[in-house]
Amino acid sequence: MDSGSTADGSAPFNRDESLDEVADTPTAYLPAKSQSEYERLGGKTGTTFFQTLIHLLKGNIGTGLLGLPLAVKNAGLVLGPVSLFVMGIVAVHCMNLLVKCSRHLSVKLEKPFLSYGEAMEYGMENVSWMRRHSAWGRHVVNLFLIITQLGFCCVYFVFLSDNVKQVVEAANGTTMNCDTNQTAVIVPSFDSRLYMLCFLPFIILLVFTPNLKYLAPFSLVANLVMCASLVLIYWYSLTNIPSPISLPYVGRLKDYPLFFGTAIFAFEGIGVVLPLENKMQRPQRFSLVLYVGMAMVTFLYISLGTIGYLCFGANIGASITLNLPNCWKYQVVKLLYSFGIFITYALQFYVPADILIPVALARVRERWQLAVDLLIRAALVIFTCALAILIPELDLVISLVGSISSSALALIFPPVLQILTFHSEGISPLVVVKNVVISLIGLVGFVAGTYVSIEQIIARGRAGLSDALFLTP
């Protein structure tokens, strides 16, 4: 739901935790004369403005944030921040479109709440020649949600292995002095893929947790330590920007699709929008929450992406944590962040499990349901680990997931849904043109970003194989 549709990630805030908290008990709407006036039955039990804002931040600030300095490098020192700003405006506009369409359809159909997939299904029912195949709208959205969330899980495997491997290899050279010892003294250890296999049994046990509420205390701790880690990352980057700065203002054209994939991966929080809006005490104020929250998110993305690139320049890694100096304070930052990502895996995993497992359990006898449930969970975790092992490149995995699924959920589907929902109610031709342009931009990003990411994955794989053959005695 990460963007996702959980949004896509999870630094000091976790996408799917917010979904779990806000989507359990949907309350009903009373149809009103206009969308801005509709009320909610039992609204006093809903979330406040501030609570909804916090959940929105949790749903949009994720692991993609740490990859934005590399994204800015791919786009250029000026073009990168400008592109992030434009992408933020388009992303919040598409979120608003999804809310408007959901409100309109829920009132029209007298339903209390519509999920993203249901909104697409009922939007297609509005068009006579699509009505017979409207269920495919829900299935396609759910498919992209599953791809997105499992993609997040693959990213977490790579993130954990890269950061823990770096801490282990630099342990002998780690000091207490963060000012002078900024170069790691590497003692080669295992391949990063072996670290992934080491994490595998622990993550399988983690997803066997019968209820996410049992993870709530750990999730709270994870949020706090990740937030503190982010503050330290900001502080180090701000205080270590070199002078003079000679970085390219505009990156290479062939690298821009990688920027697009990484950036849309980070912005992919559209899936949390409908559950949050549904849970508010005063849903008519949700648009204000959306604008305030996404303004904060966009500022955070632009600032860390720009400051991180200014600090580390051409040497910026796939995650900014990999560039932190070799002292214990920042090694602890990597470990704490890794702990938060480990806990967040279960929260992100909840969405595809919740979609796939009930379908399978409905086809087996009751005495076999627990065994089938655990088997599917283990199989999905092994699947994400296998994908991470096949593509152990953090930046390319982020870009690929963002290009394939995040662009569809965040840019392509919402404008199309507005056209489907209001096509028979006098929608302006200018609005149609605007929506077509946004969807086409998303489609171009989908194709170009996916192509370049896969091309780079193949190229790096060949380079790694060549190096291995060259080093073999």
PDB file of C-alpha atoms in Angstrom, residues 1-9 14-24 58-60 95 98 113-118 141-150 152 156 264-265 267-276 347-356 405-406 409-410:
ATOM      1  CA  MET A   1       0.000   0.000   0.000  1.00  0.00           C
ATOM      2  CA  ASP A   2       5.177   2.278   0.137  1.00  0.00           C
ATOM      3  CA  SER A   3       4.218   3.584  -2.247  1.00  0.00           C
ATOM      4  CA  GLY A   4       3.484   1.653  -2.565  1.00  0.00           C
ATOM      5  CA  SER A   5       0.127   0.232  -1.814  1.00  0.00           C
ATOM      6  CA  THR A   6       2.113   0.973   1.211  1.00  0.00           C
ATOM      7  CA  ALA A   7       4.304   2.962   0.460  1.00  0.00           C
ATOM      8  CA  ASP A   8       7.055   2.248  -0.689  1.00  0.00           C
ATOM      9  CA  GLY A   9       9.953   2.305   2.775  1.00  0.00           C
ATOM     10  CA  ASN A  14       7.374   2.819   8.502  1.00  0.00           C
ATOM     11  CA  ARG A  15       4.920   2.605   5.627  1.00  0.00           C
ATOM     12  CA  ASP A  16       2.930  -0.496   6.407  1.00  0.00           C
ATOM     13  CA  GLU A  17       2.781   0.057  10.126  1.00  0.00           C
ATOM     14  CA  SER A  18       0.630   3.085   9.349  1.00  0.00           C
ATOM     15  CA  LEU A  19      -1.610   0.966   7.134  1.00  0.00           C
ATOM     16  CA  ASP A  20      -2.051  -1.619   9.851  1.00  0.00           C
ATOM     17  CA  GLU A  21      -2.884   1.061  12.376  1.00  0.00           C
ATOM     18  CA  VAL A  22      -5.356   2.998  10.273  1.00  0.00           C
ATOM     19  CA  ALA A  23      -7.095   0.396   8.142  1.00  0.00           C
ATOM     20  CA  ASP A  24      -8.464  -2.013  10.732  1.00  0.00           C
ATOM     21  CA  LYS A  58       5.589   7.459   8.115  1.00  0.00           C
ATOM     22  CA  GLY A  59       4.085   6.310   4.823  1.00  0.00           C
ATOM     23  CA  ASN A  60       6.339   8.417   2.619  1.00  0.00           C
ATOM     24  CA  MET A  95      -2.537  11.519  -4.473  1.00  0.00           C
ATOM     25  CA  LEU A  98      -6.983   9.334  -5.989  1.00  0.00           C
ATOM     26  CA  PHE A 113     -14.636   2.858   1.996  1.00  0.00           C
ATOM     27  CA  LEU A 114     -12.796   1.978  -1.198  1.00  0.00           C
ATOM     28  CA  SER A 115      -9.281   0.618  -1.427  1.00  0.00           C
ATOM     29  CA  TYR A 116      -6.998   1.624  -4.301  1.00  0.00           C
ATOM     30  CA  GLY A 117      -7.855  -1.559  -6.222  1.00  0.00           C
ATOM     31  CA  GLU A 118     -11.594  -1.187  -5.611  1.00  0.00           C
ATOM     32  CA  VAL A 141      -3.445  -2.638  -8.944  1.00  0.00           C
ATOM     33  CA  ASN A 142      -3.025  -5.482  -6.444  1.00  0.00           C
ATOM     34  CA  LEU A 143      -0.346  -7.031  -8.652  1.00  0.00           C
ATOM     35  CA  PHE A 144       1.658  -3.816  -8.656  1.00  0.00           C
ATOM     36  CA  LEU A 145       1.179  -3.518  -4.900  1.00  0.00           C
ATOM     37  CA  ILE A 146       2.619  -7.002  -4.465  1.00  0.00           C
ATOM     38  CA  ILE A 147       5.543  -6.221  -6.779  1.00  0.00           C
ATOM     39  CA  THR A 148       6.230  -2.987  -4.917  1.00  0.00           C
ATOM     40  CA  GLN A 149       6.178  -4.514  -1.447  1.00  0.00           C
ATOM     41  CA  LEU A 150       8.243  -7.561  -2.390  1.00  0.00           C
ATOM     42  CA  PHE A 152      10.982  -3.245  -0.861  1.00  0.00           C
ATOM     43  CA  TYR A 156      16.058  -4.553   2.602  1.00  0.00           C
ATOM     44  CA  ILE A 264       9.778   7.724  -7.659  1.00  0.00           C
ATOM     45  CA  PHE A 265      10.702   4.798  -5.384  1.00  0.00           C
ATOM     46  CA  PHE A 267       8.017   9.273  -3.380  1.00  0.00           C
ATOM     47  CA  GLU A 268       5.927   6.117  -3.604  1.00  0.00           C
ATOM     48  CA  GLY A 269       3.553   6.591  -0.661  1.00  0.00           C
ATOM     49  CA  ILE A 270       0.309   6.875  -2.554  1.00  0.00           C
ATOM     50  CA  GLY A 271      -0.967   3.597  -1.108  1.00  0.00           C
ATOM     51  CA  VAL A 272      -1.361   5.002   2.409  1.00  0.00           C
ATOM     52  CA  VAL A 273      -3.520   7.902   1.255  1.00  0.00           C
ATOM     53  CA  LEU A 274      -6.968   6.264   1.166  1.00  0.00           C
ATOM     54  CA  PRO A 275      -6.685   4.400   4.499  1.00  0.00           C
ATOM     55  CA  LEU A 276      -5.530   7.612   6.181  1.00  0.00           C
ATOM     56  CA  LEU A 347       5.681  -4.521   8.134  1.00  0.00           C
ATOM     57  CA  GLN A 348       6.315  -4.295   4.395  1.00  0.00           C
ATOM     58  CA  PHE A 349       5.829  -8.052   4.013  1.00  0.00           C
ATOM     59  CA  TYR A 350       2.354  -7.784   5.566  1.00  0.00           C
ATOM     60  CA  VAL A 351       0.763  -6.341   2.410  1.00  0.00           C
ATOM     61  CA  PRO A 352       1.598  -9.068  -0.152  1.00  0.00           C
ATOM     62  CA  ALA A 353       0.995 -11.738   2.503  1.00  0.00           C
ATOM     63  CA  ASP A 354      -2.430 -10.262   3.247  1.00  0.00           C
ATOM     64  CA  ILE A 355      -3.321 -10.357  -0.455  1.00  0.00           C
ATOM     65  CA  LEU A 356      -1.956 -13.800  -1.341  1.00  0.00           C
ATOM     66  CA  SER A 405       5.781  -0.520  -9.910  1.00  0.00           C
ATOM     67  CA  SER A 406       6.076   2.869  -8.242  1.00  0.00           C
ATOM     68  CA  LEU A 409       0.899   3.322  -8.842  1.00  0.00           C
ATOM     69  CA  ALA A 410       1.979   6.930  -8.312  1.00  0.00           C
TER      70      ALA A 410
END
